[in-house]
Coordinates of C-alpha atoms in Angstrom, one line a residue:
M974 CA -0.1 19.1 124.6
A975 CA 3.7 19.7 124.4
D976 CA 4.2 16.1 123.4
R977 CA 1.7 16.4 120.6
A978 CA 3.4 19.4 119.3
R979 CA 6.8 17.7 119.4
T980 CA 5.4 14.7 117.4
A981 CA 3.4 16.8 114.9
R982 CA 4.5 16.5 111.3
A983 CA 6.3 19.4 109.7
T984 CA 3.7 21.7 108.4
P985 CA 4.1 22.8 104.8
V986 CA 4.5 26.4 104.1
D987 CA 1.3 26.6 102.1
G988 CA -0.8 24.5 104.4
G989 CA -4.4 23.7 103.8
R990 CA -7.6 24.5 105.7
E991 CA -6.7 22.3 108.7
W992 CA -3.5 24.3 109.1
A993 CA -5.3 27.6 109.0
A994 CA -8.0 26.5 111.4
A995 CA -5.8 24.8 114.0
P996 CA -6.8 25.9 117.5
I997 CA -3.2 26.2 118.5
A998 CA -1.2 29.2 117.3
A999 CA 1.5 28.2 114.9
L1000 CA 3.8 30.1 112.5
V1001 CA 6.6 29.1 110.2
A1002 CA 9.8 31.1 109.9
D1003 CA 12.9 30.4 107.8
G1004 CA 16.5 30.3 108.9
S1005 CA 16.8 34.1 108.5
G1006 CA 13.9 34.8 110.8
V1007 CA 11.4 35.7 108.1
I1008 CA 7.8 34.5 108.5
R1009 CA 6.8 32.2 105.8
S1010 CA 3.3 31.2 107.1
L1011 CA 1.0 31.4 110.1
N1012 CA -2.4 30.2 111.0
E1013 CA -5.5 32.2 112.1
A1014 CA -4.8 31.6 115.8
A1015 CA -1.3 33.1 115.3
R1016 CA -2.7 36.0 113.4
L1017 CA -5.0 36.8 116.4
L1018 CA -2.1 36.5 118.7
F1019 CA 0.3 38.6 116.6
P1020 CA -1.7 41.0 114.5
A1021 CA 1.4 42.5 112.9
A1022 CA 2.8 39.2 111.7
E1023 CA 2.5 38.5 108.0
P1024 CA 4.2 36.1 105.6
G1025 CA 7.4 37.8 104.3
R1026 CA 7.9 39.9 107.4
P1027 CA 10.6 39.3 110.0
L1028 CA 9.8 37.8 113.3
A1029 CA 11.5 40.7 115.1
G1030 CA 9.0 43.5 115.6
T1031 CA 6.0 41.4 114.6
V1032 CA 5.9 38.7 117.3
A1033 CA 6.9 38.8 121.0
D1034 CA 10.5 39.6 121.6
W1035 CA 11.2 36.4 123.5
L1036 CA 9.9 34.3 120.6
A1037 CA 11.9 36.3 118.0
A1038 CA 15.1 35.9 120.2
A1039 CA 14.5 32.2 120.6
H1040 CA 14.0 31.4 116.9
G1041 CA 15.9 28.3 116.1
P1042 CA 15.6 24.5 116.7
D1043 CA 17.3 24.7 120.2
G1044 CA 14.4 23.9 122.4
V1045 CA 11.2 25.1 124.0
A1046 CA 10.9 28.8 124.7
R1047 CA 8.5 30.3 127.2
G1048 CA 7.1 33.8 127.5
E1049 CA 4.1 36.0 127.8
V1050 CA 1.9 37.6 125.3
G1051 CA -0.4 40.1 127.0
A1052 CA -1.9 38.4 130.0
Q1053 CA -1.3 34.9 128.6
S1054 CA 1.6 32.6 129.0
F1055 CA 2.9 30.4 126.2
A1056 CA 5.3 27.6 125.6
A1057 CA 6.7 27.7 122.1
H1058 CA 7.7 24.3 120.7
P1059 CA 10.0 24.4 117.6
I1060 CA 9.6 21.8 114.9
P1061 CA 12.4 22.1 112.4
H1062 CA 11.9 21.0 108.8
G1063 CA 14.3 21.7 106.0
D1064 CA 15.6 25.3 106.4
A1065 CA 12.5 26.4 108.3
V1066 CA 11.1 26.0 111.8
T1067 CA 7.4 25.8 112.8
W1068 CA 6.6 27.3 116.2
W1069 CA 3.6 25.8 118.0
L1070 CA 2.5 28.1 120.8
V1071 CA 0.8 26.2 123.6
D1072 CA -1.2 28.3 126.1
E1073 CA 0.0 27.7 129.6
T1074 CA -1.8 30.5 131.4
D1075 CA -4.0 28.1 133.4
A1076 CA -1.1 25.9 134.3
R1077 CA 1.0 28.9 135.4
S1078 CA -1.9 30.1 137.6
A1079 CA -2.2 26.7 139.1
R1080 CA 1.5 26.5 139.8
E1081 CA 1.5 30.0 141.4
A1082 CA -1.5 29.1 143.5
L1083 CA 0.2 25.9 144.6
A1084 CA 3.3 27.8 145.5
R1085 CA 1.3 30.3 147.6
E1086 CA -0.5 27.5 149.4
Q1087 CA 2.7 25.7 150.1
E1088 CA 4.2 28.9 151.4
R1089 CA 1.1 29.6 153.6
T1090 CA 1.1 26.0 154.9
A1091 CA 4.8 26.3 155.8
F1092 CA 4.1 29.6 157.5
L1093 CA 1.2 28.2 159.5
S1094 CA 3.4 25.3 160.6
D1095 CA 6.2 27.5 161.7
A1096 CA 3.7 29.9 163.4
S1097 CA 2.2 27.0 165.4
A1098 CA 5.6 25.9 166.5
A1099 CA 6.6 29.4 167.5
L1100 CA 3.3 30.1 169.3
L1101 CA 3.4 26.8 171.2
G1102 CA 7.0 27.3 172.2
S1103 CA 5.9 29.1 175.4
L1104 CA 3.1 28.8 177.9
N1105 CA 3.5 32.4 179.0
L1106 CA 0.5 34.4 177.8
E1107 CA 2.3 37.7 177.3
R1108 CA 5.0 35.9 175.3
C1109 CA 2.4 34.2 173.1
M1110 CA 0.8 37.6 172.4
E1111 CA 4.2 39.0 171.4
V1112 CA 4.9 36.1 169.0
A1113 CA 1.4 36.4 167.5
A1114 CA 1.7 40.2 166.9
R1115 CA 5.2 39.8 165.4
L1116 CA 4.2 37.0 163.0
A1117 CA 1.1 38.8 162.0
A1118 CA 2.9 42.1 161.3
E1119 CA 5.7 40.3 159.3
H1120 CA 3.5 38.0 157.2
L1121 CA 0.0 39.4 157.1
A1122 CA 0.0 43.1 157.4
D1123 CA 2.1 46.2 158.1
A1124 CA 1.1 46.3 161.7
A1125 CA -0.8 44.1 164.1
L1126 CA -2.6 44.6 167.4
V1127 CA -3.3 41.7 169.7
L1128 CA -5.9 42.2 172.4
A1129 CA -6.6 39.8 175.3
P1130 CA -10.0 39.9 177.1
T1131 CA -10.3 42.7 179.7
H1132 CA -8.8 42.1 183.1
G1133 CA -9.6 44.6 185.8
G1134 CA -11.1 47.1 183.4
T1135 CA -8.1 47.2 181.0
F1136 CA -7.2 45.2 178.0
P1137 CA -3.8 43.6 177.8
A1138 CA -2.4 44.5 174.4
V1139 CA 0.7 43.9 172.2
T1140 CA 1.4 46.1 169.2
C1141 CA 4.0 45.4 166.5
V1142 CA 5.0 47.1 163.3
R1143 CA 6.6 45.2 160.5
G1144 CA 10.4 45.1 161.2
G1145 CA 9.9 46.4 164.8
E1146 CA 9.7 44.8 168.3
P1147 CA 6.4 44.1 170.0
T1148 CA 5.3 46.6 172.6
R1149 CA 3.1 45.6 175.6
S1150 CA 0.5 47.9 177.0
R1151 CA -2.8 47.9 178.9
L1152 CA -5.5 49.8 177.1
E1153 CA -8.4 51.5 178.9
I1154 CA -10.6 51.6 175.8
D1155 CA -14.1 51.0 174.5
P1156 CA -13.6 48.2 171.9
D1157 CA -16.8 49.2 170.2
E1158 CA -15.1 52.3 168.9
L1159 CA -13.6 50.0 166.2
P1160 CA -16.5 48.3 164.3
G1161 CA -16.3 44.5 164.8
L1162 CA -13.7 44.6 167.6
G1163 CA -16.3 44.3 170.5
E1164 CA -17.9 41.3 168.7
A1165 CA -14.5 39.7 168.0
L1166 CA -13.6 39.9 171.7
Q1167 CA -16.8 37.9 172.4
G1168 CA -16.0 35.3 169.7
F1169 CA -18.4 36.4 167.1
P1170 CA -17.5 35.9 163.4
P1171 CA -15.3 38.7 161.8
V1172 CA -16.7 41.7 160.0
P1173 CA -15.4 41.8 156.3
S1174 CA -12.7 44.4 155.9
R1175 CA -14.6 46.1 153.1
W1176 CA -17.2 47.1 155.7
L1177 CA -14.6 48.8 157.9
D1178 CA -13.8 52.5 157.2
P1179 CA -10.0 53.0 157.9
D1180 CA -10.5 56.7 158.4
A1181 CA -12.9 55.9 161.4
A1182 CA -10.2 53.8 163.2
P1183 CA -9.6 55.2 166.7
R1184 CA -6.2 56.5 167.5
W1185 CA -5.4 53.7 170.0
V1186 CA -5.5 51.2 167.2
L1187 CA -2.7 52.9 165.3
P1188 CA 1.0 52.5 166.2
A1189 CA 2.9 55.7 166.7
G1190 CA 4.0 57.2 163.4
F1191 CA 2.2 54.6 161.3
G1192 CA 0.6 57.1 158.9
P1193 CA -2.6 56.8 157.0
V1194 CA -4.4 53.4 157.1
G1195 CA -5.5 51.8 153.9
S1196 CA -7.4 48.8 155.2
I1197 CA -8.2 47.0 158.4
V1198 CA -9.0 43.4 159.3
V1199 CA -10.5 42.5 162.7
T1200 CA -10.8 38.8 163.5
P1201 CA -11.4 36.9 166.8
L1202 CA -8.8 34.7 168.4
P1203 CA -10.8 31.6 169.3
G1204 CA -9.8 29.8 172.5
H1205 CA -10.7 26.5 174.1
G1206 CA -14.4 27.1 174.8
V1207 CA -14.0 30.9 175.5
P1208 CA -12.6 33.7 173.3
A1209 CA -8.9 34.2 173.7
G1210 CA -8.9 37.8 172.4
A1211 CA -8.9 39.6 169.0
L1212 CA -6.4 40.4 166.3
V1213 CA -6.4 43.7 164.4
L1214 CA -4.4 43.8 161.1
L1215 CA -3.5 47.2 159.5
R1216 CA -2.1 48.1 156.1
R1217 CA -0.8 51.4 155.0
G1218 CA -2.6 53.5 152.4
D1219 CA -0.1 52.7 149.7
R1220 CA -0.8 49.0 150.0
E1221 CA -3.5 46.9 148.3
S1222 CA -6.5 46.2 150.5
F1223 CA -7.0 42.7 152.0
T1224 CA -8.5 40.2 149.6
D1225 CA -11.0 37.6 150.6
Q1226 CA -8.3 35.0 150.5
E1227 CA -6.0 37.0 152.7
E1228 CA -8.8 37.5 155.3
L1229 CA -9.5 33.8 155.2
F1230 CA -5.8 33.1 155.8
A1231 CA -5.7 35.6 158.6
R1232 CA -8.5 33.7 160.3
L1233 CA -6.5 30.4 160.0
F1234 CA -3.6 32.2 161.7
A1235 CA -5.9 33.6 164.3
A1236 CA -7.2 30.1 165.1
R1237 CA -3.6 29.0 165.9
A1238 CA -2.7 32.1 167.9
G1239 CA -6.0 31.9 169.9
A1240 CA -5.4 28.2 170.7
A1241 CA -1.9 29.0 172.0
M1242 CA -3.1 32.0 174.0
S1243 CA -5.9 30.0 175.5
A1244 CA -3.5 27.2 176.5
A1245 CA -1.2 29.7 178.1
R1246 CA -4.0 31.2 180.1
V1247 CA -5.2 27.8 181.3
F1248 CA -1.7 26.9 182.3
A1249 CA -1.3 30.1 184.2
L1250 CA -4.6 29.5 186.0
Q1251 CA -3.6 26.0 186.9
A1252 CA -0.2 27.1 188.0
S1253 CA -1.7 29.7 190.3
I1254 CA -4.2 27.2 191.8
T1255 CA -1.3 24.7 192.3
D1256 CA 0.8 27.3 194.0
T1257 CA -2.0 28.3 196.3
L1258 CA -2.7 24.7 197.3
M1259 CA 1.0 23.8 197.5
R1260 CA 1.6 26.5 200.1
E1261 CA -0.9 24.6 202.4
L1262 CA 0.8 21.3 201.8
L1263 CA 4.5 22.2 202.1
P1264 CA 6.2 21.5 205.4
P1265 CA 6.6 24.6 207.5
T1266 CA 9.8 26.3 208.4
L1267 CA 10.6 25.5 212.0
E1268 CA 12.4 27.6 214.6
Q1269 CA 12.8 27.8 218.3
L1270 CA 9.5 27.9 220.2
G1271 CA 8.9 28.2 223.9
G1272 CA 12.6 27.8 224.6
V1273 CA 12.8 24.5 222.6
E1274 CA 14.7 24.1 219.3
F1275 CA 12.7 22.5 216.5
A1276 CA 14.1 21.8 213.0
G1277 CA 12.8 19.6 210.2
R1278 CA 13.9 18.4 206.7
Y1279 CA 11.8 16.8 204.0
R1280 CA 12.7 15.2 200.7
P1281 CA 9.9 13.8 198.5
A1282 CA 10.2 10.5 196.7
R1283 CA 10.1 12.2 193.3
D1284 CA 12.7 14.8 192.7
G1285 CA 10.3 16.8 190.4
E1286 CA 7.7 17.2 193.1
R1287 CA 7.7 19.2 196.3
I1288 CA 5.1 17.3 198.3
G1289 CA 4.4 13.7 199.1
G1290 CA 3.2 11.4 201.9
D1291 CA 5.5 12.4 204.8
F1292 CA 4.8 15.5 206.8
Y1293 CA 5.7 17.3 210.0
D1294 CA 4.2 20.2 212.0
V1295 CA 4.9 22.0 215.2
H1296 CA 2.0 23.8 217.0
S1297 CA 3.3 26.2 219.6
A1298 CA 1.7 27.0 222.9
I1299 CA -1.3 24.7 222.4
T1300 CA -2.4 25.5 225.9
A1301 CA -2.2 29.0 227.3
D1302 CA -1.1 28.0 230.8
S1303 CA 1.5 25.3 230.1
G1304 CA 3.3 26.8 227.2
E1305 CA 3.6 23.3 225.7
S1306 CA 4.2 22.8 222.0
L1307 CA 3.1 19.8 220.0
A1308 CA 5.3 18.3 217.3
V1309 CA 3.9 15.9 214.8
L1310 CA 5.7 13.7 212.3
G1311 CA 3.7 11.3 210.1
D1312 CA 3.9 9.0 207.1
V1313 CA 0.8 8.5 204.9
C1314 CA 0.5 5.3 202.9
G1315 CA 1.5 6.0 199.3
K1316 CA 3.4 8.6 197.3
G1317 CA 2.8 11.6 195.1
L1318 CA -0.2 13.9 194.9
D1319 CA -2.8 11.5 196.3
A1320 CA -0.8 10.9 199.4
A1321 CA -0.1 14.7 199.7
V1322 CA -3.9 15.4 199.5
L1323 CA -4.5 13.0 202.4
T1324 CA -1.6 14.5 204.2
G1325 CA -3.3 17.9 204.0
K1326 CA -6.5 16.5 205.4
I1327 CA -4.7 14.9 208.3
R1328 CA -2.8 18.0 209.1
T1329 CA -6.0 20.0 209.1
T1330 CA -7.8 17.5 211.3
L1331 CA -4.9 17.5 213.8
R1332 CA -5.0 21.2 213.9
A1333 CA -8.7 21.1 214.7
L1334 CA -8.0 18.5 217.5
L1335 CA -5.3 20.6 219.2
P1336 CA -7.5 21.3 222.2
M1337 CA -7.3 17.6 223.0
A1338 CA -3.5 17.5 222.6
G1339 CA -3.0 17.1 226.4
D1340 CA -4.3 13.5 225.9
H1341 CA -2.4 11.9 223.1
H1342 CA -4.4 8.7 223.1
R1343 CA -7.7 10.6 222.8
L1344 CA -6.3 12.8 220.0
L1345 CA -5.2 9.7 218.1
D1346 CA -8.5 7.9 218.7
L1347 CA -10.4 10.9 217.2
L1348 CA -8.1 11.0 214.2
N1349 CA -8.5 7.2 213.8
R1350 CA -12.3 7.6 213.7
T1351 CA -12.0 10.3 211.1
L1352 CA -9.7 8.3 208.8
G1353 CA -11.9 5.2 209.3
H1354 CA -14.4 6.8 206.9
N1355 CA -11.6 7.4 204.3
E1356 CA -12.8 6.0 201.0
D1357 CA -9.4 5.2 199.5
A1358 CA -8.4 3.0 202.5
R1359 CA -5.1 4.8 203.1
F1360 CA -3.6 4.8 206.6
V1361 CA -1.0 6.8 208.4
T1362 CA 1.6 6.3 211.0
L1363 CA 2.8 9.2 213.1
V1364 CA 4.5 10.3 216.3
L1365 CA 3.3 13.0 218.7
A1366 CA 5.7 14.8 220.9
S1367 CA 4.6 17.4 223.4
A1368 CA 7.5 19.6 224.5
R1369 CA 7.7 22.0 227.4
R1370 CA 10.7 23.9 228.6
E1371 CA 11.4 23.4 232.4
G1372 CA 14.5 25.4 233.4
A1373 CA 17.4 24.2 231.4
T1374 CA 15.7 21.0 230.4
V1375 CA 12.9 20.1 228.0
R1376 CA 10.2 17.7 229.1
L1377 CA 8.8 15.5 226.4
R1378 CA 5.7 13.3 226.2
V1379 CA 6.1 11.1 223.1
T1380 CA 3.5 8.8 221.6
S1381 CA 4.0 6.6 218.6
A1382 CA 1.1 5.3 216.4
G1383 CA 2.5 2.5 214.3
H1384 CA 5.7 4.6 213.7
P1385 CA 9.4 3.9 214.4
P1386 CA 10.1 5.1 218.0
P1387 CA 12.0 8.4 218.2
L1388 CA 15.7 8.4 219.0
I1389 CA 17.1 10.2 222.0
V1390 CA 20.6 11.5 221.5
R1391 CA 22.3 12.2 224.8
A1392 CA 25.0 14.8 225.3
D1393 CA 27.6 12.0 225.7
G1394 CA 26.7 10.4 222.4
R1395 CA 24.5 7.6 223.7
V1396 CA 21.4 6.9 221.6
E1397 CA 18.2 5.5 223.1
E1398 CA 14.9 4.6 221.7
A1399 CA 11.9 6.2 223.3
D1400 CA 9.7 3.5 225.0
T1401 CA 6.5 4.2 223.1
R1402 CA 4.4 2.1 220.7
G1403 CA 0.9 2.1 219.3
S1404 CA -1.4 1.1 216.5
L1405 CA -1.3 2.7 213.1
I1406 CA -4.2 5.1 212.3
G1407 CA -7.0 4.5 209.9
V1408 CA -7.2 0.7 209.9
L1409 CA -8.7 -0.7 213.1
P1410 CA -11.8 0.6 214.8
E1411 CA -10.0 0.8 218.1
I1412 CA -6.3 1.7 218.7
E1413 CA -3.8 1.2 221.4
S1414 CA -1.0 3.5 222.4
V1415 CA 1.7 3.8 225.0
S1416 CA 3.3 7.2 225.7
A1417 CA 6.8 7.8 227.1
D1418 CA 8.1 10.6 229.2
V1419 CA 11.5 11.9 228.2
T1420 CA 13.7 14.6 229.7
L1421 CA 16.2 16.3 227.5
N1422 CA 19.2 18.0 229.1
P1423 CA 20.9 20.9 227.4
G1424 CA 22.4 19.8 224.1
E1425 CA 20.3 16.6 223.9
T1426 CA 18.0 15.8 221.0
C1427 CA 14.9 13.8 220.3
L1428 CA 14.9 12.8 216.7
L1429 CA 11.6 11.8 214.9
Y1430 CA 12.0 10.2 211.5
T1431 CA 10.0 8.3 208.8
D1432 CA 10.9 4.9 207.5
G1433 CA 12.1 6.5 204.3
I1434 CA 15.4 7.2 206.1
V1435 CA 16.2 3.7 207.4
E1436 CA 14.8 1.9 204.3
A1437 CA 16.7 4.1 201.9
R1438 CA 18.5 1.7 199.5
G1439 CA 21.9 2.5 198.1
G1440 CA 25.5 2.1 199.3
P1441 CA 28.4 0.6 197.3
L1442 CA 26.3 -2.0 195.6
G1443 CA 23.1 0.1 195.4
D1444 CA 20.8 -2.4 197.1
A1445 CA 21.6 -2.2 200.9
M1446 CA 19.3 -0.3 203.2
F1447 CA 20.6 2.6 205.3
G1448 CA 19.2 0.8 208.3
E1449 CA 18.8 1.6 212.0
E1450 CA 22.4 0.9 212.9
R1451 CA 23.8 3.5 210.5
L1452 CA 21.1 5.9 211.7
H1453 CA 22.1 5.3 215.3
Q1454 CA 25.7 5.9 214.5
A1455 CA 24.9 9.0 212.5
V1456 CA 22.9 10.6 215.3
A1457 CA 25.4 9.6 217.9
E1458 CA 27.9 11.8 216.1
C1459 CA 25.4 14.7 216.4
A1460 CA 25.6 14.9 220.2
S1461 CA 25.4 18.5 221.5
M1462 CA 24.6 19.8 218.0
P1463 CA 21.8 22.3 217.4
A1464 CA 18.6 20.8 216.0
D1465 CA 19.1 22.3 212.6
A1466 CA 22.5 20.7 212.3
V1467 CA 21.2 17.3 213.3
V1468 CA 18.4 17.1 210.7
E1469 CA 20.8 18.5 208.1
R1470 CA 23.4 15.8 208.8
V1471 CA 20.8 12.9 208.8
Q1472 CA 19.3 14.0 205.5
M1473 CA 22.8 14.5 204.0
L1474 CA 24.0 11.0 205.0
A1475 CA 20.8 9.4 203.8
S1476 CA 21.0 11.2 200.4
Q1477 CA 24.6 10.3 200.0
W1478 CA 23.7 6.6 200.7
I1479 CA 21.0 6.7 198.0
G1480 CA 23.1 8.4 195.4
R1481 CA 21.1 8.5 192.2
G1482 CA 18.8 5.7 193.2
T1483 CA 15.1 5.8 193.9
H1484 CA 13.8 6.3 197.4
D1485 CA 10.7 6.9 199.4
D1486 CA 9.6 10.1 201.0
M1487 CA 12.1 11.1 203.8
A1488 CA 11.3 13.4 206.7
V1489 CA 13.1 14.1 210.0
L1490 CA 12.3 16.4 212.9
A1491 CA 14.6 17.2 215.7
I1492 CA 13.6 18.5 219.2
T1493 CA 16.6 19.8 221.1
A1494 CA 17.2 21.3 224.5
P1495 CA 19.3 24.5 223.9
R1496 CA 22.7 24.6 225.5
G1497 CA 22.7 28.4 226.2
Q1498 CA 20.6 31.2 227.6
H1499 CA 18.2 33.3 225.5
L1500 CA 19.1 36.8 224.5
A1501 CA 16.1 38.7 225.8
A1502 CA 17.2 41.9 224.1
V1503 CA 16.5 40.4 220.6
G1504 CA 13.4 38.4 221.6
G1505 CA 15.1 35.1 222.4
H1506 CA 13.5 33.4 219.4
G1507 CA 14.8 32.3 216.1
R1508 CA 18.2 30.9 215.0
G1509 CA 21.2 32.3 216.7
R1510 CA 19.3 34.4 219.3
Y1511 CA 20.8 32.7 222.3
T1512 CA 24.2 32.3 223.8
A1513 CA 26.4 29.4 223.0

């Protein structure tokens, strides 16, 4: 329309019927600002304007001030917006006033939608920035108070009879609380917590709002919006928005926008709750899979170290256990170190099954071959065809020495570190477990004098690749040399040194699971006054 106005011919001062009946308001004023002519549309717009009268005082001020051929002027007349296009001709200017009210409304609506879209995008990023439920509730309450209302209350589903809640007033900090309330005291809140559609705000009486909804010192409430926070399959909670009495009530568009925000807040809270649940389950299961902390049992020192193949994980396919006093009369303890085929969570799950099975088979621990045979039959029905290699070591204190009965099942034989630095391999061998229907095993009897150690280790130690070029294995020779230097050391120092040397050899390279377990005959006497158990509770 503006282009048409710019290209229109100069209208004569005494125009004809077409000029008078033009649907677009137009008026002609001379160089001194005196109106020379105007059509009917202009008369309706400016009732005081007449030919011979000045622009000032008869038309809108912005139009009178803009009189001249300098360009398009814009302003309002009543509730309408106009763009005035000047067409100079001779000593006069014809002003064509194009109605831009609808265009202005469209621009304002577009700006609002762009602003809301940007807010929802920022809100999503802020809400998904944390997987902590309480943090998500705080972010949701703060954003709602700042952009949607004067105050916001975020409620999570009841837990233990109370409702976790976060309240925030515009410009303030979120406040956590646990509310012992009846949500039905606020109409629509009980339904919102169950995921039902929201009640329109015009149906809610602000004066009937219970006191626990209002922040301290908030003052009279003008309007309330209650909307559910939808989660993944189950409601994540409810959002209550409050406006003060001096503010306009929520419009339908604002209620719709609040629901869009609530959908994002609910999704974030639901994700945080699911993450917390999974983390709790993982921690519970992890406690059963983690290697135990070893100490002195029955007068024998036990110590173990474990490093999973993946640095981000805490469990894997290697494991060790020490079961104390498996028979009441002998005081014998059973140490187990094993290596399950594979890595990661799947191997750790099978490790858990094997450790549980071995614990159930402890009454047969006096016969290593029978125990291994029963374990082999159990794993023979394993659907994922994984197998395990392991070493059993029954340890019993006899005077100053420790008697060992060691049996290997497809595993590297344990190393015996004598007090003078000699390193021997225990003469034991056997079949790996979980592959063949029948197994073979040969046990070895070993006596440890004070200060001597029997070291059990998995192949992750000797097969660790690293060194100067990064591709050489740590190997049995380096392991023998390392443990030879550990003669007369406590068990804890032995496993610490072996793991340290292997880790230094690997550097930043990849590696398999690595586990070591040391059984040492103590060099000193126990301190009976402090129980004689645990680290440092014996004489040197």
